PDB file of C-alpha atoms in Angstrom:
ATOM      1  CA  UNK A  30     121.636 -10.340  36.276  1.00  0.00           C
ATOM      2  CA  UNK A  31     122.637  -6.510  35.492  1.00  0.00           C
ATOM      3  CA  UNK A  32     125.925  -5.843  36.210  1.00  0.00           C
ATOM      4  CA  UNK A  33     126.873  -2.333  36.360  1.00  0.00           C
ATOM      5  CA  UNK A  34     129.935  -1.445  33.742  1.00  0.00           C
ATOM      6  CA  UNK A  35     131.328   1.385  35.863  1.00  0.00           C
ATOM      7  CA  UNK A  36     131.547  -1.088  38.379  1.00  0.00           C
ATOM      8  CA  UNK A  37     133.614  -3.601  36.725  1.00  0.00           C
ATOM      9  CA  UNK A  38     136.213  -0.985  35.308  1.00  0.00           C
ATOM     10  CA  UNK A  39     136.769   0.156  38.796  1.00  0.00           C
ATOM     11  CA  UNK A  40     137.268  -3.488  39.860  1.00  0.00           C
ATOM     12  CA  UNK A  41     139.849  -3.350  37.095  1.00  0.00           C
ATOM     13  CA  UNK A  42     141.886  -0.457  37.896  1.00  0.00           C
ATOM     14  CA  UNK A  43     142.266  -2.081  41.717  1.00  0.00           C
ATOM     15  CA  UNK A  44     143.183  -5.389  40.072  1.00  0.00           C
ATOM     16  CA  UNK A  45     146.047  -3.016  38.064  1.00  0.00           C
ATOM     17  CA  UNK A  46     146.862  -0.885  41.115  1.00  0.00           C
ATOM     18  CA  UNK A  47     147.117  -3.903  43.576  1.00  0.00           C
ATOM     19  CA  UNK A  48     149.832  -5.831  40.705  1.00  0.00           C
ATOM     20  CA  UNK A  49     151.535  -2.472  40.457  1.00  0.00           C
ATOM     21  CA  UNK A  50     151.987  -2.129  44.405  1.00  0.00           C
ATOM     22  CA  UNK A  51     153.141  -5.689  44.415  1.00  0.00           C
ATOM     23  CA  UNK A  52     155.557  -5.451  41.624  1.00  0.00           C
ATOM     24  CA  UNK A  53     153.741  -8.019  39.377  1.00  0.00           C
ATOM     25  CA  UNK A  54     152.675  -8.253  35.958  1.00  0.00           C
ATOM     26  CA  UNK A  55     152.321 -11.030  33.301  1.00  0.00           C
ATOM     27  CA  UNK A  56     155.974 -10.047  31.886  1.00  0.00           C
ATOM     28  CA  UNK A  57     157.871  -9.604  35.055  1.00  0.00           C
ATOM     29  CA  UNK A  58     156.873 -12.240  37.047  1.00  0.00           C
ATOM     30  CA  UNK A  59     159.582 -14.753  38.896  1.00  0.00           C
ATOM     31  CA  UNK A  60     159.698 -17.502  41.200  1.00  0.00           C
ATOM     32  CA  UNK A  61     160.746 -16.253  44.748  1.00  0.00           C
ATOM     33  CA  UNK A  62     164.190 -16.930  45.742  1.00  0.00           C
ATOM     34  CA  UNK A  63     164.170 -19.365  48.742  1.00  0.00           C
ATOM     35  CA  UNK A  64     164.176 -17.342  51.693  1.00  0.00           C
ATOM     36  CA  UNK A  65     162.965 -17.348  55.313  1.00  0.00           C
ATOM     37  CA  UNK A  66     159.798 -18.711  56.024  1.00  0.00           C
ATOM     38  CA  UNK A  67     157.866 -15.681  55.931  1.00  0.00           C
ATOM     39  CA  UNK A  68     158.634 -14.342  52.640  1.00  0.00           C
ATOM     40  CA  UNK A  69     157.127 -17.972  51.454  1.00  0.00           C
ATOM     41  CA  UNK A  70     154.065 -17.586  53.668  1.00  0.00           C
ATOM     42  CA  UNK A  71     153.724 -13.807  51.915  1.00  0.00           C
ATOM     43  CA  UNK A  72     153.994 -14.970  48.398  1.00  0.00           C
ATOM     44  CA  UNK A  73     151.586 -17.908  49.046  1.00  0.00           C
ATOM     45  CA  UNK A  74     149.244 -15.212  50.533  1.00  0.00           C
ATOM     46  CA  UNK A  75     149.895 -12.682  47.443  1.00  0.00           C
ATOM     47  CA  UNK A  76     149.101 -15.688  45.317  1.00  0.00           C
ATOM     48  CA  UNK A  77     146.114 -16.635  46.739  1.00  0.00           C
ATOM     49  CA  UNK A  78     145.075 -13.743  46.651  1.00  0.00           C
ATOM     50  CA  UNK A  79     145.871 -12.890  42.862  1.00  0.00           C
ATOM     51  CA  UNK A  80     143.937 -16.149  42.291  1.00  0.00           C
ATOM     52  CA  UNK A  81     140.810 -15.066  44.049  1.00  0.00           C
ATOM     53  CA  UNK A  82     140.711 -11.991  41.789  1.00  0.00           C
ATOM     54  CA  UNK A  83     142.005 -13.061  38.612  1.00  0.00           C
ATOM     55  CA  UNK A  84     138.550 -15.824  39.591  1.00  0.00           C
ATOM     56  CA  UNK A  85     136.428 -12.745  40.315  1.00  0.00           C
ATOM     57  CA  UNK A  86     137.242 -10.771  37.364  1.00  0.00           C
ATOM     58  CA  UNK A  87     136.663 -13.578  34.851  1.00  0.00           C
ATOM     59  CA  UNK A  88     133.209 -14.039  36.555  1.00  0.00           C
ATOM     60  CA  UNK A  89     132.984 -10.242  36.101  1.00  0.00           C
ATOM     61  CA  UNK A  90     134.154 -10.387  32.267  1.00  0.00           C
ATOM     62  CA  UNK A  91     131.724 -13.417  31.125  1.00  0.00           C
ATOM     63  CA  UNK A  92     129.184 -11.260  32.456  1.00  0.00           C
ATOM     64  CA  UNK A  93     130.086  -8.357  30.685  1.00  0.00           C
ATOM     65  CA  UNK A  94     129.864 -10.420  27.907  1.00  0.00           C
ATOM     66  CA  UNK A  95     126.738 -12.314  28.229  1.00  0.00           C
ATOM     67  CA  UNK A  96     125.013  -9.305  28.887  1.00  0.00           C
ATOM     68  CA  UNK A  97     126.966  -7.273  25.729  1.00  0.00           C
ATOM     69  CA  UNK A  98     125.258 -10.670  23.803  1.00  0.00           C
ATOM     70  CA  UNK A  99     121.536  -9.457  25.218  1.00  0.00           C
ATOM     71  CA  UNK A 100     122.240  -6.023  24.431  1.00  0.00           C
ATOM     72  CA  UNK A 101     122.567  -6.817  20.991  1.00  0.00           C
ATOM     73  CA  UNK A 102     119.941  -9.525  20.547  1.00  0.00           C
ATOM     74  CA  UNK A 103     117.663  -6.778  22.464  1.00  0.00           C
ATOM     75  CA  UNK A 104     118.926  -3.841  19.363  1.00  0.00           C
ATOM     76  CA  UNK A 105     118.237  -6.213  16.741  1.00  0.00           C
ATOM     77  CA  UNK A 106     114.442  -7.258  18.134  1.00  0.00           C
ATOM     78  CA  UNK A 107     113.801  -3.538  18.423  1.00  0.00           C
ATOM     79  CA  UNK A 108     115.281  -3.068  14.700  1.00  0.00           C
ATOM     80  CA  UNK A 109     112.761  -5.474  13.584  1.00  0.00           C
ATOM     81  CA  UNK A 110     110.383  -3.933  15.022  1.00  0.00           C
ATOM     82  CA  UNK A 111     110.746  -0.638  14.453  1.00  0.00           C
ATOM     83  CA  UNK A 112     111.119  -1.943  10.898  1.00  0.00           C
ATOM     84  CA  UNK A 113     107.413  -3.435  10.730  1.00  0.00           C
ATOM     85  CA  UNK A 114     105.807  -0.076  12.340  1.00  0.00           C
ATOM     86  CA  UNK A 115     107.539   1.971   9.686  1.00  0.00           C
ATOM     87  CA  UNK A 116     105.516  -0.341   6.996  1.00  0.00           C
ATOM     88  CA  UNK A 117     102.403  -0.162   8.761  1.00  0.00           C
ATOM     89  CA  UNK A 118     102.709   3.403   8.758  1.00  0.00           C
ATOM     90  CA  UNK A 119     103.531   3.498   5.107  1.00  0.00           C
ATOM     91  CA  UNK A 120     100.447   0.975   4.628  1.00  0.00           C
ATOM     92  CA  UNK A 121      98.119   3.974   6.662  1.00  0.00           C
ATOM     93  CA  UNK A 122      99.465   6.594   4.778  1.00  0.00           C
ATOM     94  CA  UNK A 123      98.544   5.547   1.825  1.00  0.00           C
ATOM     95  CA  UNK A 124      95.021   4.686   2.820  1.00  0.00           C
ATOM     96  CA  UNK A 125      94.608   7.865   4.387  1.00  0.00           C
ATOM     97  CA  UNK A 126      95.804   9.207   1.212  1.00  0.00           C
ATOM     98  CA  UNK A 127      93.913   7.372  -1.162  1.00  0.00           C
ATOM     99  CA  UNK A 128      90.880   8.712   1.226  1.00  0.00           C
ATOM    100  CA  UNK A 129      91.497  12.595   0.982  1.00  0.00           C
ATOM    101  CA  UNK A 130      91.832  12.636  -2.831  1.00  0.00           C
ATOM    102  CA  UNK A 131      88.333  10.739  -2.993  1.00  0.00           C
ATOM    103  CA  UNK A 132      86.989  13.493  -0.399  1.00  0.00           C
ATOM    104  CA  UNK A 133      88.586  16.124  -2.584  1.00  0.00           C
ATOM    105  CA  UNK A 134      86.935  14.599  -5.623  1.00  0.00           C
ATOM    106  CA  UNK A 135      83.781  14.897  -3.970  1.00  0.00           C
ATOM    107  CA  UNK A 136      84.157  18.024  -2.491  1.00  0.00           C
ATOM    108  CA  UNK A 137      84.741  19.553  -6.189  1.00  0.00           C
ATOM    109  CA  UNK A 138      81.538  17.938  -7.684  1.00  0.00           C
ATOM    110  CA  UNK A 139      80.141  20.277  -4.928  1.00  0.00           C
ATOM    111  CA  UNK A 140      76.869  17.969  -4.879  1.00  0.00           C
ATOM    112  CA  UNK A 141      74.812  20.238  -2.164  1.00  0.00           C
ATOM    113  CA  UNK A 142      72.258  17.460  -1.244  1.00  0.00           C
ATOM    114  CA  UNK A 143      75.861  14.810  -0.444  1.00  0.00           C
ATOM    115  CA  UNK A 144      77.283  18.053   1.509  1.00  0.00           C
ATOM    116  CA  UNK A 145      74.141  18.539   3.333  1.00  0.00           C
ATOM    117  CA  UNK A 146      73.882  14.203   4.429  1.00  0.00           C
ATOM    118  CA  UNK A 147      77.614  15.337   5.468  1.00  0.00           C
ATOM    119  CA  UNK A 148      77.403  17.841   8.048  1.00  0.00           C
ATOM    120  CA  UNK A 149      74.189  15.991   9.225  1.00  0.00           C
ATOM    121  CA  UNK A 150      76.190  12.744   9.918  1.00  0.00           C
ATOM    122  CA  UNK A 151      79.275  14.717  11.034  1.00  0.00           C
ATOM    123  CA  UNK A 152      76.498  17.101  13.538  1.00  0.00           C
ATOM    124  CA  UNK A 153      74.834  13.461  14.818  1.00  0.00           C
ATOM    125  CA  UNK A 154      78.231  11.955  15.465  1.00  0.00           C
ATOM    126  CA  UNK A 155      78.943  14.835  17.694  1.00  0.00           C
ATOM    127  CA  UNK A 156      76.068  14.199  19.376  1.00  0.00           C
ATOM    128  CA  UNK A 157      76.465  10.533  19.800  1.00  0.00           C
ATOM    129  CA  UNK A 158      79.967  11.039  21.090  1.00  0.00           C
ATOM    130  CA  UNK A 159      79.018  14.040  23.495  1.00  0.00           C
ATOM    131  CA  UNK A 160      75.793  11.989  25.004  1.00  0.00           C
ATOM    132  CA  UNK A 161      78.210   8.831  25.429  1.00  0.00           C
ATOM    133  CA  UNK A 162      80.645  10.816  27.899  1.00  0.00           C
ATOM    134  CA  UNK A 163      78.277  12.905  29.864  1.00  0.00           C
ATOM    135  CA  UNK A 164      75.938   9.171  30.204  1.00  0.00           C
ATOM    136  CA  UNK A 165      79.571   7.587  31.472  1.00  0.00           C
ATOM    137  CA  UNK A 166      80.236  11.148  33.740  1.00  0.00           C
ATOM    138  CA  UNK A 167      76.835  10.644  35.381  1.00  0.00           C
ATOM    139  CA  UNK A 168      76.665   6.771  36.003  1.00  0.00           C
ATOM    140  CA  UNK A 169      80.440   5.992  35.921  1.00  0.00           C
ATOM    141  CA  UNK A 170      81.692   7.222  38.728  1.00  0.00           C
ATOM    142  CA  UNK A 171      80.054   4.651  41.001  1.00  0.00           C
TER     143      UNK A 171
END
């Protein structure tokens, strides 16, 4: 379940707001001076009240927290594997590396007969490739 952060700060301020309109907070709080009935019934109300959203805001706060926990398992799964495509990367570079410098190698030797079987397989490639899509244009599209 996603709960939505600007939500639960706005929750907050009206939790702040309604104590401050009340004339409560956690230092100034006191017990009612025994009065007529209604000022009872009111400050049984007001408590009630304060306990239904002191209730809803720790409900609000565990999930804040829980998902704060899946944020961070979520970071450290994509660290990991972030981590392991950096190192395959590394591992392709290399290869792909190790690759040109043989081309270049060849390519100074300058053997014509070598560069000849090269352009012939790169020309019949090209034509394997191009033969493949227009074969897939004309009898894929069924």
């Amino acid at each position: 379940k996603i709960v939505d952060v600007h939500m639960l700060v706005r929750e907050f301020q009206t939790f702040q707001h309604y104590f401050k309109q009340i004339n409560l907070s956690a230092t100034t709080m006191r017990r009612t001076p025994v009065g007529s009935m209604n000022d009872i019934k009111n400050s049984e109300i007001i408590e009630r009240e304060n306990d239904q959203l002191i209730s809803s805001l720790q409900g609000k706060v565990a999930a804040l927290k829980s998902l704060t926990i899946d944020i961070g398992t979520e970071v450290g799964e994509q660290n990991k594997y972030l981590n392991g495509m950096d190192n395959e990367f590394d591992f392709g570079e290399g290869l792909l590396g190790n690759t040109m410098k043989r081309l270049q190698i060849m390519a100074a030797k300058s053997n014509k007969r070598f560069t000849l079987y090269l352009v012939v397989f790169g020309f019949g490639c090209f034509l394997l490739i191009y033969y493949v899509v227009k074969w897939r244009a004309w009898f894929g599209s069924e």
